[in-house]
XYZ file of C-alpha atoms in Angstrom:
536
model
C -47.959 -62.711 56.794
C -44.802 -60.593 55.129
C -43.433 -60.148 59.515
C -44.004 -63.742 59.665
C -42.142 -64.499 56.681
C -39.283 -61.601 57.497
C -39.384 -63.348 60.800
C -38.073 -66.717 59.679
C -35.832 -65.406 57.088
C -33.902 -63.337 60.341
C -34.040 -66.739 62.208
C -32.435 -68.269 59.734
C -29.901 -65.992 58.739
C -28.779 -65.598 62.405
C -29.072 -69.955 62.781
C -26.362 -69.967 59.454
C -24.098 -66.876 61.128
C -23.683 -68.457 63.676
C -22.623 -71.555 62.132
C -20.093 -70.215 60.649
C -18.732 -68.532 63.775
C -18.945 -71.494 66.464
C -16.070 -71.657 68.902
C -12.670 -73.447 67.608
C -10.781 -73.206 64.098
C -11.849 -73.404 60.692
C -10.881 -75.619 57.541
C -11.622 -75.342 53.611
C -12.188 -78.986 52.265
C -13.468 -80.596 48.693
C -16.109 -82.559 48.129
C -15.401 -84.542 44.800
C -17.730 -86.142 42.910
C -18.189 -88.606 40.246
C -21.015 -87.991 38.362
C -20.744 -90.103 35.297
C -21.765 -93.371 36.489
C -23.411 -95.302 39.289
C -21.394 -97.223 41.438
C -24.305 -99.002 43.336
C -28.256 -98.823 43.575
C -30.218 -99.419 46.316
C -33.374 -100.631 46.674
C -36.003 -98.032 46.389
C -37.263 -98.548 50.190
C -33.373 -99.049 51.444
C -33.954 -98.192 54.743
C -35.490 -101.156 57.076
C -35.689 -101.768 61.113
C -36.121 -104.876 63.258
C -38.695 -105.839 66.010
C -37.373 -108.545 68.099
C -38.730 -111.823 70.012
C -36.550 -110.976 73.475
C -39.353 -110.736 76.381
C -38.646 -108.105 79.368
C -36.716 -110.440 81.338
C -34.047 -109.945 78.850
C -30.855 -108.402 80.405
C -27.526 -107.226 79.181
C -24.275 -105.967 82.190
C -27.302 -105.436 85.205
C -29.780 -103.758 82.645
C -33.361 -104.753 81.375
C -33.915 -102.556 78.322
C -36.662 -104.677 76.321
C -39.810 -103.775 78.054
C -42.729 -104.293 76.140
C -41.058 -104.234 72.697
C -41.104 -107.658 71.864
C -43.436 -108.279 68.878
C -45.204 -110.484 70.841
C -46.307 -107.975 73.646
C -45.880 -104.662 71.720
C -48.498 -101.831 71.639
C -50.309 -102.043 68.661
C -52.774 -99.522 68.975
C -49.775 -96.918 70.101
C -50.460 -93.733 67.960
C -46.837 -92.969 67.504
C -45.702 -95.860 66.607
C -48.576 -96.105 63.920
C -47.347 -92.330 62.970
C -43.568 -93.262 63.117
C -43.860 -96.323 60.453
C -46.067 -94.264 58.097
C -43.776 -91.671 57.961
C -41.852 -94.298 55.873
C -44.564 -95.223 53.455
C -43.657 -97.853 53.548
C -40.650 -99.063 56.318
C -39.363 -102.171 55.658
C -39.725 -104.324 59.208
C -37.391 -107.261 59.717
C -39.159 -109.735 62.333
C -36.104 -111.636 63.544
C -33.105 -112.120 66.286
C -31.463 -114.140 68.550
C -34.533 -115.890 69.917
C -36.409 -116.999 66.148
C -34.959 -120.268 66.107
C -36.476 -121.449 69.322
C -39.853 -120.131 68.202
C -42.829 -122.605 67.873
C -45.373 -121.347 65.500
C -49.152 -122.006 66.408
C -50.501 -123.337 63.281
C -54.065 -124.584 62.183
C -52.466 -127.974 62.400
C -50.233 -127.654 65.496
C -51.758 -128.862 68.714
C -49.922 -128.138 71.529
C -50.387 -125.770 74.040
C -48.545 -122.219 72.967
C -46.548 -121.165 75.838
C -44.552 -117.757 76.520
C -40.499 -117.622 76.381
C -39.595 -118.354 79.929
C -35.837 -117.125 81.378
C -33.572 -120.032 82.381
C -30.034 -120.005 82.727
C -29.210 -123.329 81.488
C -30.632 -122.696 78.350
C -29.318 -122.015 74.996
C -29.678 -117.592 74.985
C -30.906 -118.284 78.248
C -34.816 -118.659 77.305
C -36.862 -121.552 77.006
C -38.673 -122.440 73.382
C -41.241 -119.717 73.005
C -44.774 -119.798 70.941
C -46.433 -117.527 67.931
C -50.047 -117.568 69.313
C -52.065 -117.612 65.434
C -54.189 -114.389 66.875
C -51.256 -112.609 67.781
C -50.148 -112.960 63.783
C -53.631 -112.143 62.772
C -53.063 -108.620 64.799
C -49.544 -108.034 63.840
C -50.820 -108.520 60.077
C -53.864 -106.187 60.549
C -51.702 -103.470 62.211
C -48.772 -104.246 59.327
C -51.848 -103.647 56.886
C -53.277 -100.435 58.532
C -49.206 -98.845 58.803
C -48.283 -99.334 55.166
C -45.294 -102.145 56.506
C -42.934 -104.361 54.539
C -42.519 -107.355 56.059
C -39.566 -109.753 56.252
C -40.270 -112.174 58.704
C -37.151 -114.920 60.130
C -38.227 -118.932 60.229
C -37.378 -120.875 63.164
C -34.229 -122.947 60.720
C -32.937 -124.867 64.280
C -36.436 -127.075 64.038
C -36.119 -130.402 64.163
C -32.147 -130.207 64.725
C -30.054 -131.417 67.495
C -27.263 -129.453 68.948
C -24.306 -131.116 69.594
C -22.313 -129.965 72.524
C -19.512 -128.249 70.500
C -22.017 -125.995 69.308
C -22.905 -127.484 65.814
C -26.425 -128.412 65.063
C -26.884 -131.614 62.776
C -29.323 -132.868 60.874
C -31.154 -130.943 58.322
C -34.526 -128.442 58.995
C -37.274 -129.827 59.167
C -39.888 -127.070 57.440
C -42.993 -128.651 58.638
C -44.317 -125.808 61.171
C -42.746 -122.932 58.832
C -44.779 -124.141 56.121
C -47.505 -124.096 58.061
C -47.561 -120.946 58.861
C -46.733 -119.709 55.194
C -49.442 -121.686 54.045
C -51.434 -119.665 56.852
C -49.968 -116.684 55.522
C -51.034 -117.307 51.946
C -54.419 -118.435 52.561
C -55.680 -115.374 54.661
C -53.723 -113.122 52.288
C -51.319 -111.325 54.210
C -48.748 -109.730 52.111
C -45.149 -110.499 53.377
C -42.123 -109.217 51.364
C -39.445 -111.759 52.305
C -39.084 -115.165 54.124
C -35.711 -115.508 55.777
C -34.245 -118.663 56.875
C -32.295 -118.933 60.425
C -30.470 -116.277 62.947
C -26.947 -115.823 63.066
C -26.279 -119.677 62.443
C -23.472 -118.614 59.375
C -19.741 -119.325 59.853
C -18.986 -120.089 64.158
C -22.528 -118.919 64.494
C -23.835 -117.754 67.995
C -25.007 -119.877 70.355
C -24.601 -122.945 67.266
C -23.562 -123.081 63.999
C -24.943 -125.373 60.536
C -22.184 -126.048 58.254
C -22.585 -124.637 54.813
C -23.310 -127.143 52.684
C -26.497 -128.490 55.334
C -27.670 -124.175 55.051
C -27.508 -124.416 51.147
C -29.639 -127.600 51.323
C -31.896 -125.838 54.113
C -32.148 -122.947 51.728
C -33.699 -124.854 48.888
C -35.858 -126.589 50.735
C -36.997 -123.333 51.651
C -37.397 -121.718 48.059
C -39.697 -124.793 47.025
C -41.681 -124.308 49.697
C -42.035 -120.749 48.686
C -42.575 -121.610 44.983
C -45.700 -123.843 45.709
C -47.140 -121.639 48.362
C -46.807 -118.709 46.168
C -48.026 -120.685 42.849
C -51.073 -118.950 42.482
C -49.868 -115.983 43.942
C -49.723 -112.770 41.336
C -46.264 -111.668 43.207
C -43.322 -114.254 44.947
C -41.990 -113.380 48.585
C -38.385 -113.021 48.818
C -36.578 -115.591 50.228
C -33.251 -114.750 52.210
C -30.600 -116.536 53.809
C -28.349 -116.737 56.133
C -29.395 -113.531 58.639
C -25.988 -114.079 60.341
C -22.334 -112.486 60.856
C -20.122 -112.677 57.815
C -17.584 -115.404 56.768
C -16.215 -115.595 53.525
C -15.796 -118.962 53.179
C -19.254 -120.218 54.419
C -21.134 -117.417 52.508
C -19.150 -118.622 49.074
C -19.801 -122.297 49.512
C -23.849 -120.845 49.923
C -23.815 -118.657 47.528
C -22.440 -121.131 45.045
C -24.544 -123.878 46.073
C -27.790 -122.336 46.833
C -27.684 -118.983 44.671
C -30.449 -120.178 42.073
C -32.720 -120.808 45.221
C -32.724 -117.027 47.072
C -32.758 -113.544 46.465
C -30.317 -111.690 49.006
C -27.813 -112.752 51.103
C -28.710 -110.910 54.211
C -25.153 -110.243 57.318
C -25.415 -108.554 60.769
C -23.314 -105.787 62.073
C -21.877 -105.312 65.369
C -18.617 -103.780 64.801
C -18.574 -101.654 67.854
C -18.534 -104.311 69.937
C -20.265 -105.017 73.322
C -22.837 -101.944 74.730
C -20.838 -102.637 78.095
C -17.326 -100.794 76.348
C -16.955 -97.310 77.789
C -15.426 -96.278 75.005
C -17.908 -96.507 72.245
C -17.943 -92.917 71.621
C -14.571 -92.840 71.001
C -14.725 -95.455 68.432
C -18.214 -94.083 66.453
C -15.275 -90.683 66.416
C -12.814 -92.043 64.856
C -12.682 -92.092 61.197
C -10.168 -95.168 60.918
C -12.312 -97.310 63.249
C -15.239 -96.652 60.977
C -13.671 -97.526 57.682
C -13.172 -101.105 59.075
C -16.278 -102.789 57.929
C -15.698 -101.532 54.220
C -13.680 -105.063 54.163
C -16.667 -106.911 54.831
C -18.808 -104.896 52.226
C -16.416 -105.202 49.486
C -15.972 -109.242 50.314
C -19.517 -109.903 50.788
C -19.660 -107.925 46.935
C -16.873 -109.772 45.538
C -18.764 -112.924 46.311
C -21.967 -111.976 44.943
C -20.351 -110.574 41.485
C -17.845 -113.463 40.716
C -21.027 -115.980 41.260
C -23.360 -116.652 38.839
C -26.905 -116.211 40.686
C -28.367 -112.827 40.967
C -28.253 -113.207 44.513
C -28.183 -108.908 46.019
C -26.570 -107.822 49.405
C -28.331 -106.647 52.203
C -27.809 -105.792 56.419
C -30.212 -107.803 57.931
C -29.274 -106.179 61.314
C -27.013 -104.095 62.543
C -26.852 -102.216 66.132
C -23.579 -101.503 66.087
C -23.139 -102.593 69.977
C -24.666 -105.835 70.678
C -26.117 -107.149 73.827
C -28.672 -104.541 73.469
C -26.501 -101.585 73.547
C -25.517 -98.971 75.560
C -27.891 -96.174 77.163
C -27.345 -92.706 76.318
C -24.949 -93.398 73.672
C -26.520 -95.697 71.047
C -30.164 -93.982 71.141
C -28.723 -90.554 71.551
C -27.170 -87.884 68.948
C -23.533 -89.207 68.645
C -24.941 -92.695 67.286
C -26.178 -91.013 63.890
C -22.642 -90.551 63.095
C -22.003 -93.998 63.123
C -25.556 -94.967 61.849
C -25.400 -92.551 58.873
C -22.603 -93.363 58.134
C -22.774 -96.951 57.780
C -25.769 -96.179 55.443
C -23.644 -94.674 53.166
C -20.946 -96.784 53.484
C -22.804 -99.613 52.703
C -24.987 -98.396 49.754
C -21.330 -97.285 48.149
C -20.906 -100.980 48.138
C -23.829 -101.452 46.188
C -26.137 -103.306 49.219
C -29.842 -102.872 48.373
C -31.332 -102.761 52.269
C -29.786 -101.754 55.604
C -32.121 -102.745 58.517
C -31.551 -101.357 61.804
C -31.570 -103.077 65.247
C -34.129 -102.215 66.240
C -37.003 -100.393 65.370
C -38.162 -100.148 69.089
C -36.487 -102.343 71.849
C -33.141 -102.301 73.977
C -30.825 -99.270 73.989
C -30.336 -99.033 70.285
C -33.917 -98.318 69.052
C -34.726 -96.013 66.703
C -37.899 -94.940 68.611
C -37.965 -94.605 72.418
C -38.577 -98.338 74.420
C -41.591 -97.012 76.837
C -42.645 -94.283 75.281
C -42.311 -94.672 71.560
C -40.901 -91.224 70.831
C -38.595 -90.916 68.136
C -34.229 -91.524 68.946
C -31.798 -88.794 67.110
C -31.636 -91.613 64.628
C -35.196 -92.163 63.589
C -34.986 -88.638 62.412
C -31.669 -89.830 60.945
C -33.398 -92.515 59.284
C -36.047 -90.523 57.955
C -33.911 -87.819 55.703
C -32.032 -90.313 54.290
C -35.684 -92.029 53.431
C -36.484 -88.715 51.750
C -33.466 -87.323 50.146
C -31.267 -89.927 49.158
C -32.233 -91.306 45.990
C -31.332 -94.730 44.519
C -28.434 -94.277 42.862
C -24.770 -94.268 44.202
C -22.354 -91.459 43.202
C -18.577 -92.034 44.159
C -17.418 -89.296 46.671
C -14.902 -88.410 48.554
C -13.541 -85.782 50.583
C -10.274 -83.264 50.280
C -9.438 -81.932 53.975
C -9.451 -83.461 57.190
C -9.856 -87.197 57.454
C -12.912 -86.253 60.051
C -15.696 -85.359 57.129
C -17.535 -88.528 56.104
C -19.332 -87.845 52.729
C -21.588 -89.471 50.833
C -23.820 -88.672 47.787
C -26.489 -90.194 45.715
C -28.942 -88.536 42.887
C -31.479 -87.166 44.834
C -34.938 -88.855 45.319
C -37.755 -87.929 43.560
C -36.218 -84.514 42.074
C -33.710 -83.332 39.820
C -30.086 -82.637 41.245
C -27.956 -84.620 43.798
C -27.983 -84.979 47.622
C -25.204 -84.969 49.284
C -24.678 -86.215 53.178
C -21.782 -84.758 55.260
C -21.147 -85.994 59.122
C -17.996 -83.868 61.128
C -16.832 -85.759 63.168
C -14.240 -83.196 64.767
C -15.327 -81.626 67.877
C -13.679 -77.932 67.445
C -13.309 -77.273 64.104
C -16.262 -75.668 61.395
C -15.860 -77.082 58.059
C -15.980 -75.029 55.000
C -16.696 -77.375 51.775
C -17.082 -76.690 48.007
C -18.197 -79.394 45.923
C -16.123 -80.286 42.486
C -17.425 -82.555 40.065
C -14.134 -84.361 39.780
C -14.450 -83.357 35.020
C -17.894 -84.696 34.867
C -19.467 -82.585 31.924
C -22.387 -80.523 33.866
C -25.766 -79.714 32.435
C -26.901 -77.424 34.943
C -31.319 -76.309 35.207
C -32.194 -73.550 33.100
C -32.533 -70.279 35.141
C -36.397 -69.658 35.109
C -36.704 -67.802 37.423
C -34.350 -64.336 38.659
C -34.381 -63.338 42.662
C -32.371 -61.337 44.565
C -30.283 -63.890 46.433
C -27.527 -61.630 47.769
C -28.835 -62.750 51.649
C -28.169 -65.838 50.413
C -30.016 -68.347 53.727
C -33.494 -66.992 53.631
C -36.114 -69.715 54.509
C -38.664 -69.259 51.397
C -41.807 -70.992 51.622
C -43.017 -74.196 50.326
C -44.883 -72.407 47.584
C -42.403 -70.058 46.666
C -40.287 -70.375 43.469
C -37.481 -70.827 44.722
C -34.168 -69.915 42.216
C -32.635 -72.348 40.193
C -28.935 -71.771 41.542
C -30.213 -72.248 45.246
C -29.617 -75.506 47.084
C -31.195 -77.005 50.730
C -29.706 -77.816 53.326
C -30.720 -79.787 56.638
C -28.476 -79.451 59.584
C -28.356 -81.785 62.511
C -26.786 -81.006 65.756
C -26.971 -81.984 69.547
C -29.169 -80.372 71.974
C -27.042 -77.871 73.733
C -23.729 -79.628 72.212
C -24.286 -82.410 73.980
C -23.929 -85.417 72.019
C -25.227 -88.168 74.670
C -28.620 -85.921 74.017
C -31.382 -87.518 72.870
C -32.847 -84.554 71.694
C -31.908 -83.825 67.346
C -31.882 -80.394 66.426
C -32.920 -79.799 62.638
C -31.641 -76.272 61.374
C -31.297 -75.038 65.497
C -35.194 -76.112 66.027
C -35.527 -79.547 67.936
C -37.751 -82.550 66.399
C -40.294 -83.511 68.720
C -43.117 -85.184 68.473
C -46.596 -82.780 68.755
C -49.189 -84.079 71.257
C -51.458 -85.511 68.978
C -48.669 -87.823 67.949
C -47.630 -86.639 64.575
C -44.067 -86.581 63.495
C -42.357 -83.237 63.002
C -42.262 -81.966 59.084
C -38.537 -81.177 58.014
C -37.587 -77.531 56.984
C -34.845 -76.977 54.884
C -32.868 -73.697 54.672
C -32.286 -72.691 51.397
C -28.540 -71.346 50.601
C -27.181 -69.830 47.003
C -24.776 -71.952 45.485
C -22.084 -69.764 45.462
C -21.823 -70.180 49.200
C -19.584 -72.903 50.747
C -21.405 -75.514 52.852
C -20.690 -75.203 56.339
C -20.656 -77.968 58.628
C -20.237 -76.946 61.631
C -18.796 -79.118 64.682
C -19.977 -82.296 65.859
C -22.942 -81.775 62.835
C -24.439 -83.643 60.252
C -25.525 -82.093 56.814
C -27.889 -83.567 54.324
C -27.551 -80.882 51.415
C -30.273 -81.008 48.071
C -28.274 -79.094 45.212
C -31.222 -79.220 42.415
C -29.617 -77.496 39.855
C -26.961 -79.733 39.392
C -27.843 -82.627 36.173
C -25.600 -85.691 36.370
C -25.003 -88.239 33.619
C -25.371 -90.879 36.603
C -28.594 -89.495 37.248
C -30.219 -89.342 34.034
């Protein structure tokens, strides 16, 4: 057992040496952080993913990437996708996209027959209307049960409209079918977190549009619905609105109209543009394209803090690249740098939820389309799930404009953790971390070790010091960042063959080390010894 353990502890050492000695220059930078108050919270399950409606005749630029992802056709009885949602405990699941609004739902009291989606070209998103078969919801349910799931599920709010040919739908929703099948819902007991009304239908819309003031009234409508369904219900759904792309006037006039009648105001993000653009990788690089969708955070908060609801943010969907993607660059390495950081980004602006498209389907899915093995990002995903804790710490970063950091107190422990993503391609960073005059209260010392080879991997059970932080380094598979292979401390995350997700091993540094980062690497660091007034 002691060779093992000496065994590791060389691995390590030699996986931190020669961190600090990869090819290209090196920099000194500060992290500074804030520590006396919170400037946002999230939600305790913040991280969330989508399963979408699109069948596998669904093509983007010459490429079918759906499969059998659709919620309508997906594995159920897969064991790593069972494995890859309980690793959440629970994962927040958005049902929802493009084709929701064109969705019939098979209700005890709806009669006709329930047909499939069928591709045609002269159709709105190029599909005909589409049916929820009632068994198919009984299954989804069971399997939501058995995986531990939160559910938000998107209602079909183009029912009963009529499009008019400049693209706006008139006439207001008629709820009939939805409440149906929440009634459905409520009466066989299945436990959904959150009704949303409509896809992408907010400001010019896509595909159509409903002016604001119609949405507001569409959104009460909804909530009463709710209310009564939910009367003798111990706990209330959530009900959110719009699940579309940000515009600052239509999302004021809702808010302001309908705030008293939902929860969270829920936008999509495709900033990157369409998975066709050869240069995505350039933009996910580049520091200043990534700071563009701050603006949209800090309107979308501005709105929801001069109104008088309680109405919280949240990213209903976001896949950075829409029309499904783009192979090899938005399910590979490279894409955590944009996915992370948008996490961060967006929790610094004090959004509760950020649910990625998708969980499984296109180009951009967290786990693999056919085979259901995890993306770069799932692993991604999963860290954050575990170390970042709720509250938001203001950060920022002395050096070169190519760190992205990010810290919240950490989850379920004492201390903070801090995220850093380098996105400079030759050079190893070197950062300390400075409190920025927030009065420290630092863990007693209980316990004295000889840390003078300061990355020895201690086990589990160990005591480990109290002046010794861990840290969790991502990189490519051989450098490569179109890989879709994560490495986690040098070691790659795979999947074992019985299915079960890879545990995560930290590396355990003394805190009078800098924290590398080296090139082209990601670094979620757990400093435990470190007692914040924000995290009190």
């Amino acid at each position: 057992m002691g060779s093992l353990f000496l065994q590791k502890g060389v691995l390590v050492w030699l996986f931190l040496f020669s961190l600090r000695f990869i090819c290209g220059t090196t920099a000194q930078g500060t992290v500074f952080i804030d520590g006396k108050i919170a400037i946002g919270r999230i939600d305790k399950h913040f991280i969330c993913a989508t399963l979408d409606w699109w069948p596998p005749e669904k093509c983007d630029y010459g490429t079918c990437a759906w499969d059998h992802s659709s919620f309508l056709n997906l594995d159920l009885n897969n064991i790593i996708f069972l494995n890859a949602i309980k690793a959440f405990s629970p994962l927040k699941i958005r049902l929802g996209g493009t084709l929701q609004d064109k969705v019939i739902y098979q209700t005890e009291d709806h009669k006709q027959p329930c047909v499939s989606f069928v591709r045609n070209t002269t159709e709105m998103f190029s599909f005909t209307p589409g049916c929820l078969p009632l068994s198919r919801w009984d299954e989804l349910n069971a399997f939501f049960n058995k995986s531990g799931a939160s559910i938000i599920f998107g209602l079909n709010a183009l029912y009963g409209r009529s499009v008019h040919p400049d693209g706006l739908s008139v006439g207001a929703w008629d709820p009939s079918n939805a409440e149906s099948l929440i009634r459905y819902t409520v009466k066989k007991g299945y436990d959904i977190h959150g009704w949303e009304l409509g896809n992408e239908l907010s400001g010019s819309g896509v595909g159509t549009r409903v002016a604001a003031d119609q949405y507001a009234s569409d959104t009460i409508a909804l909530d009463k619905i709710v209310q009564d369904a939910y009367k003798n219900s111990e706990t209330k759904p959530l009900v959110l609105a719009p699940g579309g792309f940000f515009d600052e006037g239509w999302f004021r006039e809702v808010v302001n109209k309908a705030g008293a009648s939902f929860d969270v105001a829920t936008h999509h993000i495709y900033n990157l543009g369409p998975g066709r653009d050869e240069h995505l990788l350039e933009k996910i690089l580049d520091p200043s394209y990534l700071d563009g969708e701050a603006d949209t955070f800090n309107k979308l908060q501005n709105i929801l803090k001069t109104s008088d609801s309680s109405v919280v943010a949240w990213v209903g969907e976001a896949g950075g690249a829409y029309n499904s993607g783009r192979n090899h660059v938005t399910n590979a390495f490279a894409f955590s740098f944009w996915y992370l950081d948008q996490l961060g980004m967006s929790a610094a602006y004090d959004t509760k939820t950020y649910c990625r498209q998708t969980l499984i389907g296109g180009n951009y899915g967290l786990l693999n389309t056919t085979t259901f093995v995890p993306n770069p990002d799932y692993y991604s995903a999963l860290l954050w799930h575990r170390l970042m804790g709720r509250n938001v710490l203001a950060t920022s970063f002395s050096g070169t404009k190519k760190i992205r950091a990010y810290a919240h107190c950490a989850k379920q422990s004492q201390g903070i953790t801090l995220l850093l993503i380098n996105l400079d391609g030759n050079t190893t960073i070197h950062a300390r971390v400075d409190f920025n005059g927030t009065m420290l209260h630092r863990r007693k010392h209980r316990h004295h070790h000889n840390h003078r080879k300061s990355s020895i991997k201690l086990p589990r059970s160990s005591k480990i010091a109290s002046n010794t932080r861990e840290e969790y380094h991502l990189t490519a598979k051989d450098g490569n960042l179109q890989s879709q292979t994560m490495l986690l401390n040098g070691n790659a995350l795979i999947v074992d063959s019985s299915g079960n997700i890879p545990t995560f091993e930290p590396i355990y540094v003394n805190s009078t080390e800098a924290i590398t980062v080296a090139p082209f690497s990601i670094v979620f660091v757990h400093i435990p010894y470190v007692l914040l007034p924000a995290c009190s």
